Phi, psi and omega in degrees: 000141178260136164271126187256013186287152171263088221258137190338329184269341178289332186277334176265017176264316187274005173259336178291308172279345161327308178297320177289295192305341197262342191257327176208329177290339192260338154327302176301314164334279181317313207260317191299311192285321189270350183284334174065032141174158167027144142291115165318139174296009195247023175294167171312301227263011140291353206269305188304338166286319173299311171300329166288001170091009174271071168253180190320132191264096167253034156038043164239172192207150170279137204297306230272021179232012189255149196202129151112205164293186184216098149279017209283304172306315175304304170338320200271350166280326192297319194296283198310332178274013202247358121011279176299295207300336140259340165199088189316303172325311170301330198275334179293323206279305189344158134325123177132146239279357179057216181264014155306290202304318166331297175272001164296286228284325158263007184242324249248152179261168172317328170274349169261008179281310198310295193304344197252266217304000188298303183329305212269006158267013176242125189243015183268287228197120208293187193202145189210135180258147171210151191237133206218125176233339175297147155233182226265334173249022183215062169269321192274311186287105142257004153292001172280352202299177185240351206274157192249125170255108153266136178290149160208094188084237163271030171223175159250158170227130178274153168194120186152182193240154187214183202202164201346104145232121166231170259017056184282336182287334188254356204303173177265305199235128162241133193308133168224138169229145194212176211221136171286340179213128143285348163273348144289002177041297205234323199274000155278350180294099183253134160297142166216121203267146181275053202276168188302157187076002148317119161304114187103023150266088202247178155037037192301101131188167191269129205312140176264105132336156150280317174216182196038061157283000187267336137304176178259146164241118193238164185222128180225234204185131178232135187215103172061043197264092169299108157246133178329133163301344159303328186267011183277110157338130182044004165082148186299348194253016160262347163286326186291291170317340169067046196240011186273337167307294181305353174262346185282307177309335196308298181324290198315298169282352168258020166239325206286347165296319170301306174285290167342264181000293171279007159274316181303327162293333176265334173294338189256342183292275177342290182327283197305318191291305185306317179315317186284339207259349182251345147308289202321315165237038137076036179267352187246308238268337191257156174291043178236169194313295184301309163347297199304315177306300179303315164323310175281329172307318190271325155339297184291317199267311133358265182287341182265355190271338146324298180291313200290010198249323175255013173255325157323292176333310179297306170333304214276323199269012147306322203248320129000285250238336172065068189219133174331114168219124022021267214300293193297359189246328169264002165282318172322302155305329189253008167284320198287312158290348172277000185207019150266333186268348175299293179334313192284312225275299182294012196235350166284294172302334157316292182302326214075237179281345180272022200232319186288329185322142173315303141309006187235146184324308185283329178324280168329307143343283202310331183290259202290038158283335189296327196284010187264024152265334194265351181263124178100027202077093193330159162332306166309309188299282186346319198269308188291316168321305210279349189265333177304345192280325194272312230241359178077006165329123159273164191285000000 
């Protein structure tokens, strides 16, 4: 049975966040899409988020420190929709460790968990990690990347490009994966972590979105780029063992219940926006066609942001629970995303002319939402996972 109960201190975090989303993130948001960029890392209202312990919730956690149940995902789903639901661009733009933290916390040896996570144990002044595996010919396939780790002494040297990552500009350190063999395909794959300021960590800059503008998504260049042998993620004898794909996937999947979420956060923000907007003109209340049609467009948007919320739920309590959720962490995503963008497009047609205007909030919505199909593995791939899964196919 899953539990979906909510324990006092997680109910009083999401009212902390309530205040902020109503006071600032979804301002920024807002303020961010028509300014066309990035919040800066040195505004106020991160040093404040941070200090209040409100960094990205993507409901990962380190195992081996963990005590009692282990609910870290489910936090992070309830925490990220309810995030997204005031500005999803914002909740990405937070301070934390992002989708760095998933392959530390499952790859990483005792000693880069010390070394890496110290920073983010300073609440003076925020800190943000990031992870980059997409490149400019490898995004749904990641076992295609190109970029190259050769050992060269006590070091590796990288080379090759990587493209929307994102906060990769402010980052302190980012997770960069590369490959030992291109011809090995899933089983060349190695991790490394990048800190800022590696000499060959180049041409740092940022990509202009359709949506989700309050973050940044940057694109760079590792040119001769020395990294420590100390930064191989989990050490050679975890690569010995044939776990660096798997760690990548591992990752994907304790997060992807989260990203599902927050396409349920902009589908229920679109919903409350088109509702308020058929109270406002008298749009439920009369016995006519449109009526009847807008009742049923917020029905439909309704029942459906309700099922993807509880395949979100499911993801996560799998993964809590530490039991194979693949299948259920990609029907979640690509169920979430597919009726968070049904949700903006009929929260359009509510308004009408007020939902397309340049300036109006669901307009904004409708831009970001597409990317909640492509990130973290398109809709498609998400569909190829669950029918190989279902139908016994190898991967």
């Amino acid at each position: 049975m899953i539990d979906v109960s909510i324990a006092d201190d997680l109910a009083a975090r999401l009212d902390v966040i309530r205040r902020l989303g109503r006071d600032h993130l979804r301002p920024l948001g807002i303020e961010a899409d028509r300014n066309g960029a990035p919040v800066p890392p040195d505004h106020p209202f991160f040093a404040l988020a941070w200090r209040m312990g409100l960094g990205q919730p993507l409901g990962v956690e380190d195992r081996g420190a963990a005590a009692g149940p282990r609910t870290a995902a489910r936090r992070g789903v309830l925490l990220a929709e309810e995030m997204s639901y005031w500005d999803r661009g914002m909740s990405v733009a937070m301070p934390g460790l992002g989708l760095g933290g998933p392959p530390l916390f499952a790859m990483g040896t005792p000693e880069q968990k010390e070394r890496f996570l110290a920073p983010f144990r300073d609440r003076e002044r925020p800190h943000w990690a990031a992870f980059a595996m997409t490149e400019p010919g490898a995004g749904s396939d990641v076992a295609a990347i190109q970029t190259t780790a050769v050992r060269d002494g006590d070091a590796w040297r990288l080379d090759g490009a990587k493209t929307f990552i994102s906060n990769a500009m402010r980052a302190d350190w980012i997770v960069v994966w590369a490959t030992v063999d291109r011809s090995a395909g899933r089983a060349g794959h190695r991790a490394f972590i990048v800190e800022r300021g590696t000499p060959g960590l180049e041409d740092m800059r940022h990509e202009h979105k359709m949506g989700l503008i309050a973050y940044e998504s940057s694109s760079f260049v590792l040119r001769d780029c020395r990294v420590p042998a100390a930064n191989l993620l989990g050490g050679e004898r975890h690569y010995a063992e044939r776990a660096g794909f798997k760690g990548a996937m591992k990752s994907f999947n304790a997060t992807r219940p989260a990203i599902a979420a927050m396409a349920v956060g902009i589908a229920r923000a679109a919903y409350d926006a088109a509702r308020e907007f058929a109270r406002a003109h008298h749009a439920l209340d009369r016995p006519r066609p449109r009526s009847q049609r807008v009742r049923e467009k917020l029905a439909r948007m309704a029942r459906k942001i309700e099922a993807a919320r509880l395949l979100c739920w499911r993801a996560a309590w799998l993964a809590d629970e530490e039991q194979p959720n693949e299948v259920e962490a990609s029907m979640a995503k690509a169920f979430a995303a597919g009726i968070a963008q049904e949700a903006t497009g009929l929260a359009v047609e509510i308004l009408g002319d007020a939902g397309v205007t340049a300036d109006g909030y669901v307009e904004k919505l409708y831009r970001d939402v597409k990317a909640m199909d492509i990130v973290e593995g398109t809709g498609q791939i998400q569909r190829i996972v669950i029918a190989r899964r279902l139908v016994g196919l190898p991967h």
